[in-house]
Coordinates of C-alpha atoms in Angstrom, one line a residue:
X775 CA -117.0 -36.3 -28.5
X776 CA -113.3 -37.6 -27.9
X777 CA -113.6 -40.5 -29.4
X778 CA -115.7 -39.2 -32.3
X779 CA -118.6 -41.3 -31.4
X780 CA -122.0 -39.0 -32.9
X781 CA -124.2 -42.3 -32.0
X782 CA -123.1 -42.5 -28.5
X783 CA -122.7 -38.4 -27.7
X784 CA -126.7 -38.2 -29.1
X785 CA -127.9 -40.8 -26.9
X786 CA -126.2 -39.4 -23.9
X787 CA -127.7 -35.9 -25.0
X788 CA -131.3 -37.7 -25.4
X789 CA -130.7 -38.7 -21.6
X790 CA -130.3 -35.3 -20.9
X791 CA -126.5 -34.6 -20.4
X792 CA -125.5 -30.7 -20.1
X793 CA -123.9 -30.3 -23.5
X794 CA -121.7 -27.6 -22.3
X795 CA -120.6 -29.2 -18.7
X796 CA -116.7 -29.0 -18.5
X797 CA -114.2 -31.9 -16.9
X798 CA -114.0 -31.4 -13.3
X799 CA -110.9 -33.6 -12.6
X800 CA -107.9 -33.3 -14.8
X801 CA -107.4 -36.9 -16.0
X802 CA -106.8 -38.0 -19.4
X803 CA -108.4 -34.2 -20.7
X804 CA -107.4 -30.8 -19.4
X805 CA -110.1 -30.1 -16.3
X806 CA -112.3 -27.0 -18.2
X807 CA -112.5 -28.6 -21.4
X808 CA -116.2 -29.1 -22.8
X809 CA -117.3 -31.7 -25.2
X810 CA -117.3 -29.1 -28.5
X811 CA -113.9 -27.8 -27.5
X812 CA -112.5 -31.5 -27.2
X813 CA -114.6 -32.3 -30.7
X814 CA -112.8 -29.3 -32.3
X815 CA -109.1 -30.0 -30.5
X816 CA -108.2 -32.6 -33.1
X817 CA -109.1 -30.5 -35.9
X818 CA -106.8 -28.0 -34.8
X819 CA -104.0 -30.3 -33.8
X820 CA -103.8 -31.8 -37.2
X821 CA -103.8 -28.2 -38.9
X822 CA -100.3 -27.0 -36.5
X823 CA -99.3 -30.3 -37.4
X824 CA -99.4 -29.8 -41.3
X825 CA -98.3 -26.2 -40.9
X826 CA -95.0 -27.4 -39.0
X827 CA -94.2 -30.6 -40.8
X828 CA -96.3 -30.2 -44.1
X829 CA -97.8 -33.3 -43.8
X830 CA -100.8 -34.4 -42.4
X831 CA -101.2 -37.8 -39.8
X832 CA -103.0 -40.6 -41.6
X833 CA -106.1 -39.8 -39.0
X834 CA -108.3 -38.9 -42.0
X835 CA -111.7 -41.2 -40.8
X836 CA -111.0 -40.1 -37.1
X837 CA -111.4 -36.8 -37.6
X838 CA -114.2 -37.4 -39.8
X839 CA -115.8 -38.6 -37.2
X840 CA -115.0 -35.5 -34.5
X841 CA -115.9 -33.3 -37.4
X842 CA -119.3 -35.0 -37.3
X843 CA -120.0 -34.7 -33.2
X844 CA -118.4 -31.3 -33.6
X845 CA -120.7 -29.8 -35.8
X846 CA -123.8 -32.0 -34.1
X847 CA -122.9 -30.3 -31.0
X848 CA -123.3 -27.1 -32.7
X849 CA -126.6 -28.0 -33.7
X850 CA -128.0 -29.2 -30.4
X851 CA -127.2 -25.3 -29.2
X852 CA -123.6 -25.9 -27.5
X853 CA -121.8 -22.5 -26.5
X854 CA -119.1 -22.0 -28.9
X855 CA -117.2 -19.7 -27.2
X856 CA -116.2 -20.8 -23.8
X857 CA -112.8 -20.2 -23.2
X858 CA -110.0 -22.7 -21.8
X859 CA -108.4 -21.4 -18.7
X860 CA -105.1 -24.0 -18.4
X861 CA -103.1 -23.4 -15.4
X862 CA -99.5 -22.0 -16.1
X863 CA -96.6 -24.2 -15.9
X864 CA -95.4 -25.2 -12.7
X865 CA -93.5 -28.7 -13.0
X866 CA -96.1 -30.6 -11.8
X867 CA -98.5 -30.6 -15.3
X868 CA -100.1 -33.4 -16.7
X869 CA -98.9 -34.3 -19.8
X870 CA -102.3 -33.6 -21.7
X871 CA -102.1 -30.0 -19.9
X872 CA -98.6 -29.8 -21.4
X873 CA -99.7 -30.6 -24.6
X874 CA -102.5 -28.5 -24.7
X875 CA -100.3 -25.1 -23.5
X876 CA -97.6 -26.2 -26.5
X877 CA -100.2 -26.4 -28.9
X878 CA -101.5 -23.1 -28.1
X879 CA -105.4 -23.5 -26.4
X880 CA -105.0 -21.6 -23.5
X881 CA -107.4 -18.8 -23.6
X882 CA -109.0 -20.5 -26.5
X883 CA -112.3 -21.1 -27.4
X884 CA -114.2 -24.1 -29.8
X885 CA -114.8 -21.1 -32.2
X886 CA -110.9 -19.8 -32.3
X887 CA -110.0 -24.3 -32.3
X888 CA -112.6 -24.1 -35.3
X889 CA -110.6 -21.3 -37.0
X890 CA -107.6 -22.9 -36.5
X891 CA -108.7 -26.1 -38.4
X892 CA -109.8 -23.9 -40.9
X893 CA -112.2 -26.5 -41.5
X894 CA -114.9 -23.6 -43.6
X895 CA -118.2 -26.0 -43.2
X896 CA -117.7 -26.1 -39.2
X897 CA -116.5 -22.3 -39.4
X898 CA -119.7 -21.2 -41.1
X899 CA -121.7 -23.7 -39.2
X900 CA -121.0 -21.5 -36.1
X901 CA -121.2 -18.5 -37.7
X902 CA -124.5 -18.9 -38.5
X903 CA -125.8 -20.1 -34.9
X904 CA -123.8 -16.7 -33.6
X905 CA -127.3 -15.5 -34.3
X906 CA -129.8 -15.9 -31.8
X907 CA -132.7 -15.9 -34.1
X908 CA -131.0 -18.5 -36.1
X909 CA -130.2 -20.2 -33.3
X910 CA -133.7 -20.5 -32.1
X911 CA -135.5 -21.6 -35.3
X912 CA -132.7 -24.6 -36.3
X913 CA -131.4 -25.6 -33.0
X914 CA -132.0 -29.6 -32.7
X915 CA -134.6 -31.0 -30.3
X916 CA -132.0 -33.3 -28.0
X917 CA -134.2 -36.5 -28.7
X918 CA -131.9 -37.7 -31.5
X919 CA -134.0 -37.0 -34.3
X920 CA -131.5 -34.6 -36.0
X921 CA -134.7 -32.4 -36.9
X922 CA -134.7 -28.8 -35.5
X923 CA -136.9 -28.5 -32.2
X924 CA -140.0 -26.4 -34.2
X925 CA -140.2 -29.8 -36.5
X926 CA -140.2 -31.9 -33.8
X927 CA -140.7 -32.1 -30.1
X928 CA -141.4 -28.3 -30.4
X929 CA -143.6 -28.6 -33.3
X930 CA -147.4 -28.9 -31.4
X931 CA -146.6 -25.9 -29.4
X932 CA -147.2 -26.6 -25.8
X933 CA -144.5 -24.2 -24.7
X934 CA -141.4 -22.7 -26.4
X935 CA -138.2 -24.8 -26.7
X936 CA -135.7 -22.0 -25.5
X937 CA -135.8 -19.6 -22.7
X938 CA -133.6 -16.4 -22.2
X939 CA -132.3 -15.9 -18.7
X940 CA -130.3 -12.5 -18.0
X941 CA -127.0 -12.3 -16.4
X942 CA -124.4 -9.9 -15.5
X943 CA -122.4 -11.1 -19.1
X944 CA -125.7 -10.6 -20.6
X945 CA -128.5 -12.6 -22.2
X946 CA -128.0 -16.8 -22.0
X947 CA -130.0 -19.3 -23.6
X948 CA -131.1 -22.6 -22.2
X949 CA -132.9 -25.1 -24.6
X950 CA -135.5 -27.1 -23.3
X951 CA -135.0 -30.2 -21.4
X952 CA -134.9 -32.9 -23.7
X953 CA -138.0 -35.0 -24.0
X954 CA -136.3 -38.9 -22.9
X955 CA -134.4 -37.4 -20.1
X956 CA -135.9 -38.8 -17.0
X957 CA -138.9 -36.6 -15.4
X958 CA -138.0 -33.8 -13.0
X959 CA -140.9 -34.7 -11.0
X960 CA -139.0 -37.5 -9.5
X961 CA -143.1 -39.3 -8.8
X962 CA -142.3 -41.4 -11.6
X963 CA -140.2 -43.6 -13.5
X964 CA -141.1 -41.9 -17.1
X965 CA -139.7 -39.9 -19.6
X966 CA -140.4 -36.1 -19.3
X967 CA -142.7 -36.5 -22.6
X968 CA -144.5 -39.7 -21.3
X969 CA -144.8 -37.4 -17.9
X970 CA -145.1 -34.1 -17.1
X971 CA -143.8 -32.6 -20.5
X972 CA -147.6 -31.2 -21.4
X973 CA -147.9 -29.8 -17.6
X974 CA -147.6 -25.9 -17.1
X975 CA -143.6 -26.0 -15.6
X976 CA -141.8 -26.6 -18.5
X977 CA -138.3 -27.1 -17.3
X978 CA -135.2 -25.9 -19.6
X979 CA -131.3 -26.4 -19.0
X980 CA -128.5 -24.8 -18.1
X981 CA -126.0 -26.5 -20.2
X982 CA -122.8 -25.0 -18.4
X983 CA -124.0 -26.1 -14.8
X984 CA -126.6 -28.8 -15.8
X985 CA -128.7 -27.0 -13.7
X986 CA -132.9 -27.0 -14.7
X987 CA -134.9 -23.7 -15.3
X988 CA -138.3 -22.8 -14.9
X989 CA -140.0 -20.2 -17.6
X990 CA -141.0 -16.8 -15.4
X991 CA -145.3 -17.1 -15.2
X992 CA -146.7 -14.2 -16.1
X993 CA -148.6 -12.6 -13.1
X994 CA -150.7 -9.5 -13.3
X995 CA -151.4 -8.4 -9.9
X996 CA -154.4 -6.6 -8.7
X997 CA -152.4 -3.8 -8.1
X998 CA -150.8 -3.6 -11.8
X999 CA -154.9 -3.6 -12.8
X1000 CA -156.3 -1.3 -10.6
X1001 CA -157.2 1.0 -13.3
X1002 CA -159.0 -2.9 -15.1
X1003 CA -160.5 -3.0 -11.7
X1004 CA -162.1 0.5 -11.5
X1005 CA -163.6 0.4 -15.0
X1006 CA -165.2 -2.4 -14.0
X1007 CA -166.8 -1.7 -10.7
X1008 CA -167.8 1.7 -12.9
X1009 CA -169.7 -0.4 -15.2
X1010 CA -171.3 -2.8 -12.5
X1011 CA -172.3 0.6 -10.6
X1012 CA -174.3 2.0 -13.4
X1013 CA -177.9 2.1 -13.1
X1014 CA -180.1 -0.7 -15.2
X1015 CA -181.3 2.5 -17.7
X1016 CA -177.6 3.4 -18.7
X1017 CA -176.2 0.3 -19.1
X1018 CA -179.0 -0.4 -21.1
X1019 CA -178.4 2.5 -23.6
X1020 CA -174.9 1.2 -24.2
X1021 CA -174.5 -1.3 -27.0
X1022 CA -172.4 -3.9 -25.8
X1023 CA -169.7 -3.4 -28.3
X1024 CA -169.0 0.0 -26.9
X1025 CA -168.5 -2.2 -23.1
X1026 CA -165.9 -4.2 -24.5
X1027 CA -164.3 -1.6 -26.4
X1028 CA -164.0 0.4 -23.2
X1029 CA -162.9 -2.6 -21.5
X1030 CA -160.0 -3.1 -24.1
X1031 CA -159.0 -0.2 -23.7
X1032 CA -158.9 0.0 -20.4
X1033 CA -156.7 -3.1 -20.1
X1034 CA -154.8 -3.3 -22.8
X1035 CA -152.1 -0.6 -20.9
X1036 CA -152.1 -3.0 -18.3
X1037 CA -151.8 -6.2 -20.7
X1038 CA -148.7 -4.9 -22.9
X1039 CA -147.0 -3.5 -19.8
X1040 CA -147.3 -6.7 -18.0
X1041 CA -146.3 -8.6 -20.9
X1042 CA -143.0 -6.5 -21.7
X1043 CA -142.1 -6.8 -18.1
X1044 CA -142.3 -10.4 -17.6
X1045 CA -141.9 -11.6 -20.9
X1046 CA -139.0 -9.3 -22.5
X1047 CA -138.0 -11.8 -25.2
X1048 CA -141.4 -12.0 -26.4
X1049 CA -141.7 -15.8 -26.3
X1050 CA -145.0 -16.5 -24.0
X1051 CA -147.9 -18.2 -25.8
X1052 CA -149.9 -15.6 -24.0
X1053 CA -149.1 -12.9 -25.9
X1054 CA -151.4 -15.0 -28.8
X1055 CA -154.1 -14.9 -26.6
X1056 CA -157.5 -12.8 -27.6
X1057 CA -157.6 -9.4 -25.8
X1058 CA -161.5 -10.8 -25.5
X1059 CA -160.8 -13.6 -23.8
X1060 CA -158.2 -11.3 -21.7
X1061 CA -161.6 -9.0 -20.7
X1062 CA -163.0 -12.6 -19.8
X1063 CA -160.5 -13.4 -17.2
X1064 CA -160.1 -10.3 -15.7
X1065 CA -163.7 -10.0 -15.3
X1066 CA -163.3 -13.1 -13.7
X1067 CA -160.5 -12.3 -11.2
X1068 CA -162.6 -9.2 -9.9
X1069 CA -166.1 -11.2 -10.2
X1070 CA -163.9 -13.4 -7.3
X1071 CA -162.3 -10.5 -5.5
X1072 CA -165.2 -8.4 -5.1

């Protein structure tokens, strides 16, 4: 992102680098600094620059270039407003700290660096991913394609390419694990596609910690069906001549609505954001399996 390489910063992306992991050890770049607020720091430099001197530095094609990873990074779903926290002077600085605290980033953010270009393509760029529904339909897939996740990796529907995770500063979302990162699994020496990609854990990262995530399974418990469970021992309890005078549409009508209570409430708990592919599932097929589950139990 420094060097305004976009080849080089998608390929390491691909591999599955944490797009949002700041510098730990202060050497040539302030220690906090992530790779969209040291994309956007050059576009901002150049803007005080023309403001003080009213000229700009002959730097045209380099910041071409971090205007490119910049707004890539965007794309890929990188948090735009992590702040800077520089530590306050003390004699001892580095000089990139120094220059950093003259030019005004402490307490900054890659959106307020953005404003400060006011570069309007990168500016409205950000603006429009500030919206988590935007955000979830054009965010890339981290393969290197350049195409949004739904269009590509995303695009057969095994399981959804985001996941929302609460926190105490509210709501976060972690994009799926990109397909040619190496395999959690650690059994093999594959891709996650070529791997486990299809298997039931799909994994999603934490860009800020490059930590992996596991998508909440939904679970219905027996005890969160007991009422499922009653209306269907009530039914099997029946004697041959009653269940005989009922059609067997009225059965699975009172069987639907029996469980379907239990389903939504289960649903809404576990999956809040409404992203499970189980939610598309037949409230037939739902009578199947919990028939199922208390054919096994009982």
């Amino acid at each position: 992102a420094v060097e305004g390489d976009i080849l080089a910063l998608e390929k390491i992306v691909s591999f599955g680098a944490a797009i949002d992991f700041p510098v730990q050890r202060s050497h040539s770049k302030p220690k906090g600094t992530t790779p969209l607020f040291l994309a956007c720091a050059p576009l901002a430099m150049v803007k005080l620059v023309q403001r003080r001197f009213g000229k700009v530095p002959q730097m045209k094609q380099q910041l071409k270039k971090c205007l490119e990873c910049a707004m890539q990074l965007v794309r890929l779903g990188a948090n735009c407003d992590i702040k800077l926290h520089l530590p306050s002077y003390d004699g001892n600085l580095d000089s990139e700290v120094k220059f950093y605290r003259d030019c005004g980033f402490d307490n900054k953010s890659p959106r307020d660096l953005a404003h400060i270009s006011e570069n309007q393509e990168l500016i409205q760029l950000m603006e429009l991913f500030k919206s988590e529904e935007n955000a979830k339909n054009l965010v890339h897939c981290r393969c290197g394609s350049r195409l949004p996740w739904r269009e590509c990796h995303a695009a057969l529907g095994e399981a959804p390419h985001y996941m929302k995770e609460p926190g105490s500063a509210g709501p976060k979302l972690h994009w799926r694990l990109s397909p040619h990162a190496n395999c959690f699994c650690k059994n093999a020496k594959k891709s996650y596609y070529r791997c486990c990609w299809k298997d039931d854990k799909a994994m999603y990262q934490d860009d800020t910690i490059g930590k992996l995530r596991q998508l909440p399974t939904i679970f219905i418990s027996n005890e969160e069906n007991k009422d499922f469970f009653e209306s269907l021992r009530y039914l099997k309890n029946l004697p041959k001549e009653a269940k005989e005078r009922m059609r067997e549409s009225d059965v699975r009508d009172m069987l639907l609505s029996m469980s379907e209570k239990t389903w939504i409430e289960a649903l809404d708990f576990n999956d809040p954001d409404k992203i499970s592919n189980v939610r598309g599932m037949d409230k037939n097929a739902y009578v199947k399996i919990m028939k199922q589950m208390e054919e096994d139990q009982f």
